[in-house]
Amino acid sequence: MRITDTVRTILSGYESENPGVRANLARILMQGRLGGTGKLVILPVDQGFEHGPARSFAPNPPAYDPHYHFDLALEAGLSAYAAPLGMIEAGAGTFAGQIPTILKMNSANSLSRLKDQAVTASVADALRLGCSAIGFTIYPGSDDQFEMMEEIRDLAEEAKASGLAVVVWSYPRGGDLSREGETAVDICAYAAHMACLLGAHIIKVKPPTEALELDAAAKVYRDREIPVDTLAARTAHVVQSCFNGRRMVVFSGGEARDTEGLLNEIRQLRDGGATGSIVGRNAFQRPREDALALLGRIVDIYLGKA
């Protein structure tokens, strides 16, 4: 595999990393239909842990089978597949070496009242299963945020020493944050920046809204006339907050909704400079052919074809 100049430029932003980490980042960046472009579309399937099996897979029963998701990501030409331990274990042998995998290291569930997640896997698991990266969620704003940050600090150190890349889901919630504030542009940018500061190679956040949550931040946005009136402008601001684009940032697809609404949102994310999208329920809850068509259109957007 000969990497492109675009990928080489992206990797140059990770100046302290060892060849193993760079190689695994390159594997993700060179995989699938977007390989070599510097853009990513990733399939995450951790919703069974988060929401339960019926809520996650009953809309498309073949998706109860872990092999279904490996195969969907492969056939759609995606960049990587992310899932918790058991899901990856269930297909690791059959699909070994065929698509980069991201082991989701912590998870919440809908039975808990806590704004926290349990660590459910290890770096040794990721190495044993041939993963290219570990994934970890933090909840900036929650009462448990500092413990989560300390956990990812230790896991990231171990992962990087083992040559694995680190992906951080940075989802503000809990504490004094309002529901609207969880996706406010100042909070999304702050959360993305914190993930960079924690050493993430790839950052995942939700698409930011025009809302401003913190009074002190709102004053700066107004005084400095930071544009937040379009999703493309807000995306550009989040990318800027990720070390001025030196870190890759992908945006979640969110809850299942109509196709055109999702695609229009992704076009604005692309126009704002997003590295890509990480789309789960919007894809795997649809019948297979519909999911492939949707993922194909998303990839086409990042290829500049739609």
CSV table of C-alpha atoms in Angstrom, one decimal:
chain,number,residue,atom,x,y,z
A,1,MET,CA,0.0,0.0,0.0
A,2,ARG,CA,1.5,3.3,-1.1
A,3,ILE,CA,-0.1,6.2,0.7
A,4,THR,CA,-1.2,9.4,-1.1
A,5,ASP,CA,0.3,12.8,-0.5
A,6,THR,CA,-2.9,13.9,1.2
A,7,VAL,CA,-2.7,11.1,3.7
A,8,ARG,CA,1.0,11.8,4.2
A,9,THR,CA,0.2,15.4,5.0
A,10,ILE,CA,-2.4,14.3,7.6
A,11,LEU,CA,0.0,11.9,9.2
A,12,SER,CA,2.6,14.7,9.5
A,13,GLY,CA,0.3,16.4,12.0
A,14,TYR,CA,0.9,13.6,14.5
A,15,GLU,CA,4.5,14.4,15.2
A,16,SER,CA,5.1,12.4,18.3
A,17,GLU,CA,3.6,9.1,17.2
A,18,ASN,CA,5.5,5.9,16.5
A,19,PRO,CA,5.4,4.0,13.2
A,20,GLY,CA,2.8,1.6,14.6
A,21,VAL,CA,0.3,4.4,15.3
A,22,ARG,CA,1.0,6.1,11.9
A,23,ALA,CA,0.6,2.8,10.1
A,24,ASN,CA,-2.8,2.1,11.7
A,25,LEU,CA,-4.0,5.6,10.9
A,26,ALA,CA,-2.8,5.1,7.3
A,27,ARG,CA,-4.7,1.8,7.2
A,28,ILE,CA,-7.9,3.6,8.1
A,29,LEU,CA,-7.2,6.5,5.8
A,30,MET,CA,-6.4,4.2,2.8
A,31,GLN,CA,-9.4,1.9,3.2
A,32,GLY,CA,-12.5,1.7,1.0
A,33,ARG,CA,-13.9,4.1,-1.6
A,34,LEU,CA,-12.5,7.1,0.2
A,35,GLY,CA,-9.0,5.6,0.6
A,36,GLY,CA,-6.3,8.2,0.0
A,37,THR,CA,-8.6,11.2,-0.1
A,38,GLY,CA,-8.2,12.2,3.6
A,39,LYS,CA,-11.9,11.7,4.2
A,40,LEU,CA,-13.6,9.0,6.3
A,41,VAL,CA,-16.9,7.3,6.7
A,42,ILE,CA,-17.1,4.9,9.6
A,43,LEU,CA,-19.8,2.4,10.7
A,44,PRO,CA,-20.3,2.4,14.5
A,45,VAL,CA,-22.4,-0.4,16.1
A,46,ASP,CA,-22.4,0.2,19.8
A,47,GLN,CA,-26.1,1.0,20.1
A,48,GLY,CA,-27.0,-2.5,21.4
A,49,PHE,CA,-25.1,-1.7,24.6
A,50,GLU,CA,-26.5,1.9,24.7
A,51,HIS,CA,-30.1,1.3,23.9
A,52,GLY,CA,-30.8,-2.4,23.9
A,53,PRO,CA,-31.1,-5.1,21.2
A,54,ALA,CA,-34.7,-4.5,20.1
A,55,ARG,CA,-34.4,-0.7,19.9
A,56,SER,CA,-31.3,-1.1,17.9
A,57,PHE,CA,-31.8,-4.1,15.6
A,58,ALA,CA,-35.6,-5.0,15.4
A,59,PRO,CA,-36.1,-2.4,12.6
A,60,ASN,CA,-33.8,-4.6,10.5
A,61,PRO,CA,-33.6,-8.1,12.0
A,62,PRO,CA,-30.5,-9.3,10.0
A,63,ALA,CA,-28.6,-6.7,12.0
A,64,TYR,CA,-28.8,-8.8,15.2
A,65,ASP,CA,-25.9,-10.8,13.6
A,66,PRO,CA,-22.5,-9.3,14.2
A,67,HIS,CA,-21.3,-10.5,10.8
A,68,TYR,CA,-23.9,-8.4,9.1
A,69,HIS,CA,-22.1,-5.2,10.2
A,70,PHE,CA,-18.6,-6.3,9.1
A,71,ASP,CA,-20.0,-7.2,5.7
A,72,LEU,CA,-22.1,-4.0,5.4
A,73,ALA,CA,-19.0,-1.9,6.1
A,74,LEU,CA,-17.0,-3.9,3.6
A,75,GLU,CA,-19.6,-3.9,0.8
A,76,ALA,CA,-20.2,-0.1,1.2
A,77,GLY,CA,-16.5,0.6,0.9
A,78,LEU,CA,-16.2,2.3,4.3
A,79,SER,CA,-13.1,3.4,6.2
A,80,ALA,CA,-13.5,1.4,9.4
A,81,TYR,CA,-16.0,-0.5,11.6
A,82,ALA,CA,-16.3,0.4,15.3
A,83,ALA,CA,-18.0,-1.8,18.0
A,84,PRO,CA,-17.7,-3.2,21.5
A,85,LEU,CA,-15.7,-6.2,22.5
A,86,GLY,CA,-18.3,-9.0,21.9
A,87,MET,CA,-19.4,-7.7,18.5
A,88,ILE,CA,-15.8,-7.6,17.2
A,89,GLU,CA,-14.9,-11.0,18.7
A,90,ALA,CA,-17.9,-12.5,16.9
A,91,GLY,CA,-16.4,-11.6,13.5
A,92,ALA,CA,-12.7,-11.0,14.1
A,93,GLY,CA,-11.6,-14.3,12.6
A,94,THR,CA,-13.9,-14.4,9.5
A,95,PHE,CA,-13.1,-10.8,8.6
A,96,ALA,CA,-9.5,-10.6,9.8
A,97,GLY,CA,-7.5,-8.1,7.7
A,98,GLN,CA,-10.4,-7.1,5.5
A,99,ILE,CA,-11.4,-3.8,7.2
A,100,PRO,CA,-9.8,-1.7,10.0
A,101,THR,CA,-11.7,-2.1,13.3
A,102,ILE,CA,-12.0,0.2,16.2
A,103,LEU,CA,-12.6,-1.5,19.6
A,104,LYS,CA,-15.0,0.6,21.6
A,105,MET,CA,-13.5,0.4,25.1
A,106,ASN,CA,-16.3,1.8,27.2
A,107,SER,CA,-20.1,1.8,27.1
A,108,ALA,CA,-23.2,3.0,29.0
A,109,ASN,CA,-26.6,1.5,29.1
A,110,SER,CA,-30.2,2.7,29.3
A,111,LEU,CA,-30.7,1.1,32.7
A,112,SER,CA,-28.3,3.4,34.5
A,113,ARG,CA,-29.0,6.8,36.0
A,114,LEU,CA,-25.3,7.8,35.9
A,115,LYS,CA,-23.7,10.0,33.3
A,116,ASP,CA,-20.8,7.6,33.0
A,117,GLN,CA,-19.6,4.6,31.1
A,118,ALA,CA,-18.0,1.3,32.2
A,119,VAL,CA,-14.7,0.3,30.7
A,120,THR,CA,-15.5,-3.0,29.0
A,121,ALA,CA,-12.4,-4.0,27.1
A,122,SER,CA,-8.6,-3.7,27.2
A,123,VAL,CA,-5.8,-2.7,24.9
A,124,ALA,CA,-4.7,-6.4,25.0
A,125,ASP,CA,-8.1,-7.2,23.6
A,126,ALA,CA,-7.6,-4.7,20.7
A,127,LEU,CA,-4.2,-6.2,19.9
A,128,ARG,CA,-5.5,-9.8,20.1
A,129,LEU,CA,-8.4,-8.9,17.7
A,130,GLY,CA,-6.2,-7.1,15.2
A,131,CYS,CA,-7.8,-3.7,15.7
A,132,SER,CA,-6.3,-0.6,14.3
A,133,ALA,CA,-7.6,1.7,17.1
A,134,ILE,CA,-9.3,1.9,20.4
A,135,GLY,CA,-12.4,4.1,20.9
A,136,PHE,CA,-13.5,5.8,24.1
A,137,THR,CA,-16.4,8.1,25.1
A,138,ILE,CA,-16.0,11.0,27.5
A,139,TYR,CA,-18.9,13.2,28.8
A,140,PRO,CA,-17.5,16.7,29.3
A,141,GLY,CA,-19.8,18.4,31.8
A,142,SER,CA,-20.9,15.3,33.7
A,143,ASP,CA,-20.1,14.8,37.4
A,144,ASP,CA,-17.9,11.8,36.3
A,145,GLN,CA,-16.0,13.6,33.6
A,146,PHE,CA,-12.6,13.8,35.3
A,147,GLU,CA,-12.6,10.0,36.1
A,148,MET,CA,-13.4,9.4,32.4
A,149,MET,CA,-10.6,11.7,31.3
A,150,GLU,CA,-8.2,9.9,33.6
A,151,GLU,CA,-9.3,6.5,32.2
A,152,ILE,CA,-8.7,7.5,28.6
A,153,ARG,CA,-5.3,9.1,29.5
A,154,ASP,CA,-4.1,5.7,30.8
A,155,LEU,CA,-5.7,3.7,28.0
A,156,ALA,CA,-4.4,6.1,25.3
A,157,GLU,CA,-0.8,5.8,26.7
A,158,GLU,CA,-1.0,2.0,26.6
A,159,ALA,CA,-2.6,2.0,23.1
A,160,LYS,CA,-0.1,4.3,21.6
A,161,ALA,CA,2.8,2.4,23.1
A,162,SER,CA,1.3,-0.7,21.4
A,163,GLY,CA,1.0,1.1,18.0
A,164,LEU,CA,-2.8,1.6,18.1
A,165,ALA,CA,-4.6,4.8,17.2
A,166,VAL,CA,-7.0,6.5,19.6
A,167,VAL,CA,-10.5,7.7,18.7
A,168,VAL,CA,-12.5,9.8,21.3
A,169,TRP,CA,-16.2,10.2,21.3
A,170,SER,CA,-16.6,13.6,23.1
A,171,TYR,CA,-20.3,14.0,24.0
A,172,PRO,CA,-21.1,16.9,26.5
A,173,ARG,CA,-23.9,16.0,28.9
A,174,GLY,CA,-24.8,16.1,32.6
A,175,GLY,CA,-23.9,18.6,35.2
A,176,ASP,CA,-25.3,22.1,34.6
A,177,LEU,CA,-25.5,21.7,30.8
A,178,SER,CA,-29.0,22.3,29.4
A,179,ARG,CA,-30.4,19.8,26.9
A,180,GLU,CA,-29.9,22.4,24.2
A,181,GLY,CA,-26.4,23.1,25.4
A,182,GLU,CA,-25.2,19.6,24.7
A,183,THR,CA,-25.0,20.4,21.0
A,184,ALA,CA,-24.4,24.2,21.3
A,185,VAL,CA,-21.6,25.3,19.0
A,186,ASP,CA,-19.5,26.7,21.9
A,187,ILE,CA,-19.8,23.4,23.8
A,188,CYS,CA,-19.2,21.2,20.8
A,189,ALA,CA,-16.0,23.1,19.9
A,190,TYR,CA,-14.9,23.0,23.6
A,191,ALA,CA,-15.6,19.2,23.8
A,192,ALA,CA,-13.7,18.6,20.5
A,193,HIS,CA,-10.7,20.7,21.8
A,194,MET,CA,-10.6,18.7,25.1
A,195,ALA,CA,-10.5,15.5,23.1
A,196,CYS,CA,-7.5,16.8,21.2
A,197,LEU,CA,-5.8,17.9,24.4
A,198,LEU,CA,-6.3,14.3,25.8
A,199,GLY,CA,-4.3,13.0,22.9
A,200,ALA,CA,-7.0,11.7,20.5
A,201,HIS,CA,-6.0,11.1,16.9
A,202,ILE,CA,-9.6,11.1,15.7
A,203,ILE,CA,-12.3,13.1,17.4
A,204,LYS,CA,-16.1,12.3,17.2
A,205,VAL,CA,-18.6,15.0,18.1
A,206,LYS,CA,-22.2,15.7,17.2
A,207,PRO,CA,-23.1,18.3,14.6
A,208,PRO,CA,-23.3,21.7,16.4
A,209,THR,CA,-26.3,23.9,16.6
A,210,GLU,CA,-26.4,27.7,16.5
A,211,ALA,CA,-27.1,27.8,20.3
A,212,LEU,CA,-24.5,29.3,22.7
A,213,GLU,CA,-24.5,27.8,26.2
A,214,LEU,CA,-21.9,29.6,28.2
A,215,ASP,CA,-22.3,33.4,28.8
A,216,ALA,CA,-18.6,34.1,28.8
A,217,ALA,CA,-18.1,32.2,25.6
A,218,ALA,CA,-21.2,33.9,24.0
A,219,LYS,CA,-19.6,37.3,24.6
A,220,VAL,CA,-16.4,36.2,22.7
A,221,TYR,CA,-18.4,34.8,19.8
A,222,ARG,CA,-20.3,38.1,19.5
A,223,ASP,CA,-17.3,40.4,20.0
A,224,ARG,CA,-15.1,38.5,17.6
A,225,GLU,CA,-18.0,37.9,15.2
A,226,ILE,CA,-17.3,34.2,14.9
A,227,PRO,CA,-19.8,32.9,12.3
A,228,VAL,CA,-22.2,30.3,13.5
A,229,ASP,CA,-25.2,31.0,11.3
A,230,THR,CA,-24.8,27.9,9.1
A,231,LEU,CA,-23.8,24.3,9.9
A,232,ALA,CA,-20.9,24.7,7.5
A,233,ALA,CA,-19.6,27.7,9.4
A,234,ARG,CA,-20.1,25.9,12.8
A,235,THR,CA,-18.3,22.8,11.4
A,236,ALA,CA,-15.4,25.0,10.3
A,237,HIS,CA,-15.2,26.4,13.8
A,238,VAL,CA,-15.1,22.9,15.4
A,239,VAL,CA,-12.4,21.9,12.9
A,240,GLN,CA,-10.4,25.0,13.8
A,241,SER,CA,-10.8,24.1,17.5
A,242,CYS,CA,-9.1,20.7,16.7
A,243,PHE,CA,-5.7,22.3,16.5
A,244,ASN,CA,-6.6,24.3,13.4
A,245,GLY,CA,-7.3,21.1,11.4
A,246,ARG,CA,-4.2,19.2,12.6
A,247,ARG,CA,-6.5,16.5,14.1
A,248,MET,CA,-9.2,14.6,12.3
A,249,VAL,CA,-12.8,15.2,13.3
A,250,VAL,CA,-15.8,13.2,12.3
A,251,PHE,CA,-19.4,13.9,13.1
A,252,SER,CA,-22.1,11.5,14.2
A,253,GLY,CA,-25.2,10.8,12.2
A,254,GLY,CA,-27.5,10.9,15.2
A,255,GLU,CA,-30.9,9.4,15.5
A,256,ALA,CA,-32.5,7.8,12.5
A,257,ARG,CA,-34.3,10.3,10.2
A,258,ASP,CA,-35.2,10.9,6.6
A,259,THR,CA,-32.6,10.4,4.0
A,260,GLU,CA,-32.6,13.8,2.4
A,261,GLY,CA,-32.3,15.6,5.8
A,262,LEU,CA,-29.3,13.5,6.7
A,263,LEU,CA,-27.6,14.0,3.3
A,264,ASN,CA,-28.2,17.7,3.4
A,265,GLU,CA,-26.6,17.8,6.9
A,266,ILE,CA,-23.6,15.8,5.7
A,267,ARG,CA,-23.1,18.2,2.7
A,268,GLN,CA,-22.8,21.1,5.1
A,269,LEU,CA,-20.4,19.1,7.3
A,270,ARG,CA,-18.3,18.4,4.2
A,271,ASP,CA,-18.4,22.1,3.2
A,272,GLY,CA,-17.2,23.0,6.7
A,273,GLY,CA,-14.1,20.9,6.4
A,274,ALA,CA,-15.2,17.8,8.4
A,275,THR,CA,-12.9,14.8,8.0
A,276,GLY,CA,-16.0,12.7,7.6
A,277,SER,CA,-19.0,11.0,9.2
A,278,ILE,CA,-19.6,8.1,11.5
A,279,VAL,CA,-23.1,6.8,10.7
A,280,GLY,CA,-24.7,3.9,12.6
A,281,ARG,CA,-28.5,3.7,13.1
A,282,ASN,CA,-29.3,5.7,10.1
A,283,ALA,CA,-27.6,2.9,8.1
A,284,PHE,CA,-28.0,-0.5,9.8
A,285,GLN,CA,-31.6,0.0,10.8
A,286,ARG,CA,-32.6,0.1,7.1
A,287,PRO,CA,-32.9,-2.9,4.8
A,288,ARG,CA,-29.5,-3.9,3.4
A,289,GLU,CA,-30.0,-2.5,-0.1
A,290,ASP,CA,-31.3,0.8,1.3
A,291,ALA,CA,-28.4,1.0,3.7
A,292,LEU,CA,-25.9,0.4,0.9
A,293,ALA,CA,-27.6,3.1,-1.2
A,294,LEU,CA,-27.5,5.6,1.7
A,295,LEU,CA,-23.8,4.9,2.5
A,296,GLY,CA,-22.9,5.1,-1.1
A,297,ARG,CA,-24.5,8.5,-1.4
A,298,ILE,CA,-22.7,9.6,1.8
A,299,VAL,CA,-19.3,8.5,0.4
A,300,ASP,CA,-20.2,10.3,-2.9
A,301,ILE,CA,-20.7,13.5,-0.9
A,302,TYR,CA,-17.2,13.3,0.6
A,303,LEU,CA,-15.8,12.5,-2.9
A,304,GLY,CA,-17.4,15.7,-4.1
A,305,LYS,CA,-19.8,13.8,-6.4
A,306,ALA,CA,-23.1,14.9,-4.8
